[in-house]
């Protein structure tokens, strides 16, 4: 969420590096929690880790959040008949 007069970083590396270098947050306190709404969860999570995030949130086998769980439910309901 943006605030009036605040410019947000437009990329994962810029966001992570801004938190570390401009906001002074130590990397061991950074945790990436991305969603797969645009099918970039893996690449964005990996990029966040490569640029300094110490932890990543994720799901196992796509079970857990938004689009992945809907696809799984659709598959499981269509095969359960």
Tab-separated table of N, CA and C in Angstrom:
chain	number	residue	atom	x	y	z
A	1	UNK	N	0.846	-1.170	0.000
A	1	UNK	CA	0.000	0.000	0.000
A	1	UNK	C	0.891	1.233	0.000
A	2	UNK	N	0.599	2.135	-0.902
A	2	UNK	CA	1.428	3.337	-0.978
A	2	UNK	C	0.805	4.482	-0.184
A	3	UNK	N	1.641	5.426	0.154
A	3	UNK	CA	1.210	6.620	0.873
A	3	UNK	C	1.516	7.837	0.010
A	4	UNK	N	0.774	8.898	0.199
A	4	UNK	CA	0.982	10.116	-0.591
A	4	UNK	C	2.422	10.586	-0.474
A	5	UNK	N	3.054	10.817	-1.617
A	5	UNK	CA	4.426	11.304	-1.632
A	5	UNK	C	5.485	10.235	-1.458
A	6	UNK	N	5.082	8.973	-1.294
A	6	UNK	CA	6.051	7.893	-1.120
A	6	UNK	C	6.167	7.101	-2.414
A	7	UNK	N	7.371	6.953	-2.906
A	7	UNK	CA	7.607	6.156	-4.111
A	7	UNK	C	8.012	4.752	-3.690
A	8	UNK	N	7.334	3.770	-4.235
A	8	UNK	CA	7.654	2.385	-3.906
A	8	UNK	C	8.640	1.805	-4.914
A	9	UNK	N	9.534	0.948	-4.479
A	9	UNK	CA	10.423	0.266	-5.422
A	9	UNK	C	9.592	-0.543	-6.418
A	10	UNK	N	10.049	-0.639	-7.655
A	10	UNK	CA	9.290	-1.329	-8.681
A	10	UNK	C	9.854	-2.711	-9.004
A	11	UNK	N	10.721	-3.223	-8.173
A	11	UNK	CA	11.262	-4.552	-8.419
A	11	UNK	C	11.645	-5.198	-7.093
A	12	UNK	N	11.741	-6.520	-7.111
A	12	UNK	CA	12.106	-7.253	-5.896
A	12	UNK	C	13.511	-6.874	-5.422
A	13	UNK	N	14.532	-6.865	-6.295
A	13	UNK	CA	15.861	-6.476	-5.806
A	13	UNK	C	15.880	-5.093	-5.182
A	14	UNK	N	15.195	-4.135	-5.825
A	14	UNK	CA	15.188	-2.772	-5.291
A	14	UNK	C	14.473	-2.719	-3.945
A	15	UNK	N	13.394	-3.481	-3.812
A	15	UNK	CA	12.656	-3.510	-2.554
A	15	UNK	C	13.516	-4.071	-1.421
A	16	UNK	N	14.170	-5.204	-1.685
A	16	UNK	CA	15.004	-5.838	-0.656
A	16	UNK	C	16.201	-4.951	-0.308
A	17	UNK	N	16.879	-4.449	-1.329
A	17	UNK	CA	18.050	-3.601	-1.072
A	17	UNK	C	17.667	-2.299	-0.368
A	18	UNK	N	16.496	-1.757	-0.667
A	18	UNK	CA	16.034	-0.541	0.026
A	18	UNK	C	15.806	-0.821	1.504
A	19	UNK	N	15.227	-1.971	1.800
A	19	UNK	CA	14.999	-2.329	3.202
A	19	UNK	C	16.324	-2.482	3.954
A	20	UNK	N	17.298	-3.075	3.294
A	20	UNK	CA	18.601	-3.309	3.947
A	20	UNK	C	19.406	-2.017	4.067
A	21	UNK	N	19.587	-1.310	2.945
A	21	UNK	CA	20.514	-0.172	2.929
A	21	UNK	C	19.886	1.167	3.312
A	22	UNK	N	18.631	1.390	2.946
A	22	UNK	CA	18.008	2.687	3.254
A	22	UNK	C	17.247	2.667	4.578
A	23	UNK	N	16.568	1.549	4.844
A	23	UNK	CA	15.785	1.470	6.084
A	23	UNK	C	16.600	0.888	7.233
A	24	UNK	N	17.745	0.289	6.920
A	24	UNK	CA	18.619	-0.233	7.968
A	24	UNK	C	18.148	-1.537	8.611
A	25	UNK	N	17.311	-2.296	7.895
A	25	UNK	CA	16.837	-3.570	8.434
A	25	UNK	C	17.898	-4.639	8.179
A	26	UNK	N	18.365	-5.330	9.204
A	26	UNK	CA	19.361	-6.385	8.995
A	26	UNK	C	18.755	-7.529	8.174
A	27	UNK	N	19.530	-8.091	7.239
A	27	UNK	CA	19.015	-9.158	6.384
A	27	UNK	C	18.428	-10.342	7.157
A	28	UNK	N	18.976	-10.650	8.329
A	28	UNK	CA	18.452	-11.807	9.066
A	28	UNK	C	17.041	-11.563	9.611
A	29	UNK	N	16.569	-10.319	9.537
A	29	UNK	CA	15.203	-10.011	9.967
A	29	UNK	C	14.223	-9.901	8.794
A	30	UNK	N	14.731	-10.028	7.564
A	30	UNK	CA	13.873	-9.916	6.393
A	30	UNK	C	13.303	-11.276	5.996
A	31	UNK	N	12.028	-11.269	5.661
A	31	UNK	CA	11.329	-12.488	5.258
A	31	UNK	C	10.450	-12.141	4.055
A	32	UNK	N	10.532	-12.923	2.992
A	32	UNK	CA	9.748	-12.660	1.786
A	32	UNK	C	8.464	-13.478	1.834
A	33	UNK	N	7.336	-12.790	1.662
A	33	UNK	CA	6.040	-13.454	1.605
A	33	UNK	C	5.343	-12.982	0.341
A	34	UNK	N	5.582	-13.687	-0.740
A	34	UNK	CA	4.966	-13.325	-2.017
A	34	UNK	C	3.818	-14.268	-2.343
A	35	UNK	N	2.979	-13.847	-3.280
A	35	UNK	CA	1.874	-14.686	-3.739
A	35	UNK	C	2.070	-15.000	-5.210
A	36	UNK	N	1.381	-15.983	-5.702
A	36	UNK	CA	1.547	-16.432	-7.073
A	36	UNK	C	0.473	-15.861	-8.003
A	37	UNK	N	-0.049	-14.693	-7.690
A	37	UNK	CA	-1.111	-14.103	-8.506
A	37	UNK	C	-0.673	-13.869	-9.943
A	38	UNK	N	0.585	-13.567	-10.152
A	38	UNK	CA	1.096	-13.306	-11.502
A	38	UNK	C	2.064	-14.401	-11.951
A	39	UNK	N	2.024	-15.547	-11.296
A	39	UNK	CA	2.843	-16.719	-11.636
A	39	UNK	C	4.336	-16.404	-11.574
A	40	UNK	N	4.739	-15.630	-10.594
A	40	UNK	CA	6.152	-15.276	-10.414
A	40	UNK	C	6.619	-15.536	-8.990
A	41	UNK	N	5.912	-16.397	-8.273
A	41	UNK	CA	6.259	-16.655	-6.870
A	41	UNK	C	7.659	-17.245	-6.742
A	42	UNK	N	7.995	-18.199	-7.574
A	42	UNK	CA	9.303	-18.849	-7.480
A	42	UNK	C	10.434	-17.884	-7.825
A	43	UNK	N	10.314	-17.189	-8.939
A	43	UNK	CA	11.395	-16.278	-9.346
A	43	UNK	C	11.513	-15.095	-8.378
A	44	UNK	N	10.392	-14.562	-7.904
A	44	UNK	CA	10.471	-13.436	-6.964
A	44	UNK	C	11.029	-13.876	-5.609
A	45	UNK	N	10.635	-15.039	-5.135
A	45	UNK	CA	11.175	-15.552	-3.877
A	45	UNK	C	12.666	-15.817	-3.960
A	46	UNK	N	13.088	-16.438	-5.063
A	46	UNK	CA	14.512	-16.721	-5.260
A	46	UNK	C	15.309	-15.426	-5.359
A	47	UNK	N	14.771	-14.450	-6.076
A	47	UNK	CA	15.445	-13.151	-6.209
A	47	UNK	C	15.563	-12.459	-4.860
A	48	UNK	N	14.503	-12.492	-4.068
A	48	UNK	CA	14.546	-11.879	-2.734
A	48	UNK	C	15.636	-12.521	-1.886
A	49	UNK	N	15.742	-13.838	-1.957
A	49	UNK	CA	16.770	-14.554	-1.196
A	49	UNK	C	18.168	-14.186	-1.688
A	50	UNK	N	18.357	-14.148	-3.010
A	50	UNK	CA	19.666	-13.811	-3.571
A	50	UNK	C	20.103	-12.393	-3.200
A	51	UNK	N	19.144	-11.488	-3.016
A	51	UNK	CA	19.475	-10.101	-2.687
A	51	UNK	C	19.498	-9.819	-1.196
A	52	UNK	N	19.248	-10.829	-0.357
A	52	UNK	CA	19.468	-10.617	1.066
A	52	UNK	C	18.399	-11.079	2.029
A	53	UNK	N	17.196	-11.414	1.561
A	53	UNK	CA	16.174	-11.908	2.496
A	53	UNK	C	16.645	-13.218	3.108
A	54	UNK	N	16.478	-13.348	4.383
A	54	UNK	CA	16.958	-14.528	5.089
A	54	UNK	C	15.957	-15.676	5.062
A	55	UNK	N	14.672	-15.365	4.862
A	55	UNK	CA	13.648	-16.416	4.891
A	55	UNK	C	12.617	-16.181	3.797
A	56	UNK	N	12.040	-17.271	3.308
A	56	UNK	CA	10.979	-17.219	2.304
A	56	UNK	C	9.790	-18.009	2.811
A	57	UNK	N	8.594	-17.535	2.511
A	57	UNK	CA	7.382	-18.288	2.810
A	57	UNK	C	6.954	-19.005	1.543
A	58	UNK	N	6.372	-20.183	1.685
A	58	UNK	CA	5.921	-20.917	0.516
A	58	UNK	C	4.898	-21.969	0.881
A	59	UNK	N	4.519	-22.758	-0.117
A	59	UNK	CA	3.571	-23.841	0.094
A	59	UNK	C	4.184	-25.137	-0.421
A	60	UNK	N	3.626	-26.239	-0.004
A	60	UNK	CA	4.085	-27.544	-0.467
A	60	UNK	C	3.118	-28.055	-1.522
A	61	UNK	N	3.632	-28.364	-2.708
A	61	UNK	CA	2.828	-28.885	-3.818
A	61	UNK	C	1.721	-27.929	-4.242
A	62	UNK	N	1.916	-26.651	-4.027
A	62	UNK	CA	0.928	-25.662	-4.435
A	62	UNK	C	-0.307	-25.613	-3.574
A	63	UNK	N	-0.301	-26.284	-2.440
A	63	UNK	CA	-1.468	-26.301	-1.567
A	63	UNK	C	-1.307	-25.212	-0.518
A	64	UNK	N	-2.215	-24.237	-0.503
A	64	UNK	CA	-2.113	-23.236	0.540
A	64	UNK	C	-2.704	-21.897	0.221
A	65	UNK	N	-2.310	-21.246	-0.833
A	65	UNK	CA	-2.751	-19.870	-1.068
A	65	UNK	C	-3.342	-19.680	-2.453
A	66	UNK	N	-4.266	-18.840	-2.558
A	66	UNK	CA	-4.947	-18.294	-3.726
A	66	UNK	C	-4.970	-19.178	-4.976
A	67	UNK	N	-4.327	-18.809	-6.077
A	67	UNK	CA	-4.540	-19.545	-7.321
A	67	UNK	C	-4.187	-21.025	-7.232
A	68	UNK	N	-3.137	-21.337	-6.530
A	68	UNK	CA	-2.695	-22.732	-6.476
A	68	UNK	C	-3.742	-23.630	-5.846
A	69	UNK	N	-4.358	-23.180	-4.773
A	69	UNK	CA	-5.341	-24.023	-4.091
A	69	UNK	C	-6.592	-24.180	-4.946
A	70	UNK	N	-6.970	-23.159	-5.702
A	70	UNK	CA	-8.146	-23.288	-6.556
A	70	UNK	C	-7.914	-24.311	-7.650
A	71	UNK	N	-6.734	-24.305	-8.268
A	71	UNK	CA	-6.432	-25.301	-9.303
A	71	UNK	C	-6.435	-26.690	-8.694
A	72	UNK	N	-5.865	-26.831	-7.486
A	72	UNK	CA	-5.813	-28.139	-6.837
A	72	UNK	C	-7.224	-28.632	-6.529
A	73	UNK	N	-8.071	-27.754	-6.000
A	73	UNK	CA	-9.451	-28.149	-5.681
A	73	UNK	C	-10.204	-28.540	-6.945
A	74	UNK	N	-9.995	-27.788	-8.023
A	74	UNK	CA	-10.677	-28.111	-9.274
A	74	UNK	C	-10.250	-29.483	-9.775
A	75	UNK	N	-8.960	-29.789	-9.670
A	75	UNK	CA	-8.447	-31.096	-10.104
A	75	UNK	C	-8.977	-32.202	-9.203
A	76	UNK	N	-8.959	-31.976	-7.897
A	76	UNK	CA	-9.369	-33.033	-6.973
A	76	UNK	C	-10.869	-33.301	-7.081
A	77	UNK	N	-11.688	-32.277	-7.327
A	77	UNK	CA	-13.115	-32.492	-7.428
A	77	UNK	C	-13.492	-33.156	-8.745
A	78	UNK	N	-12.723	-32.886	-9.807
A	78	UNK	CA	-13.036	-33.500	-11.095
A	78	UNK	C	-12.609	-34.960	-11.151
A	79	UNK	N	-11.670	-35.373	-10.311
A	79	UNK	CA	-11.203	-36.759	-10.333
A	79	UNK	C	-11.858	-37.602	-9.259
A	80	UNK	N	-12.667	-36.999	-8.394
A	80	UNK	CA	-13.239	-37.758	-7.299
A	80	UNK	C	-14.576	-38.417	-7.670
A	81	UNK	N	-15.068	-38.202	-8.875
A	81	UNK	CA	-16.360	-38.771	-9.289
A	81	UNK	C	-16.283	-40.234	-9.626
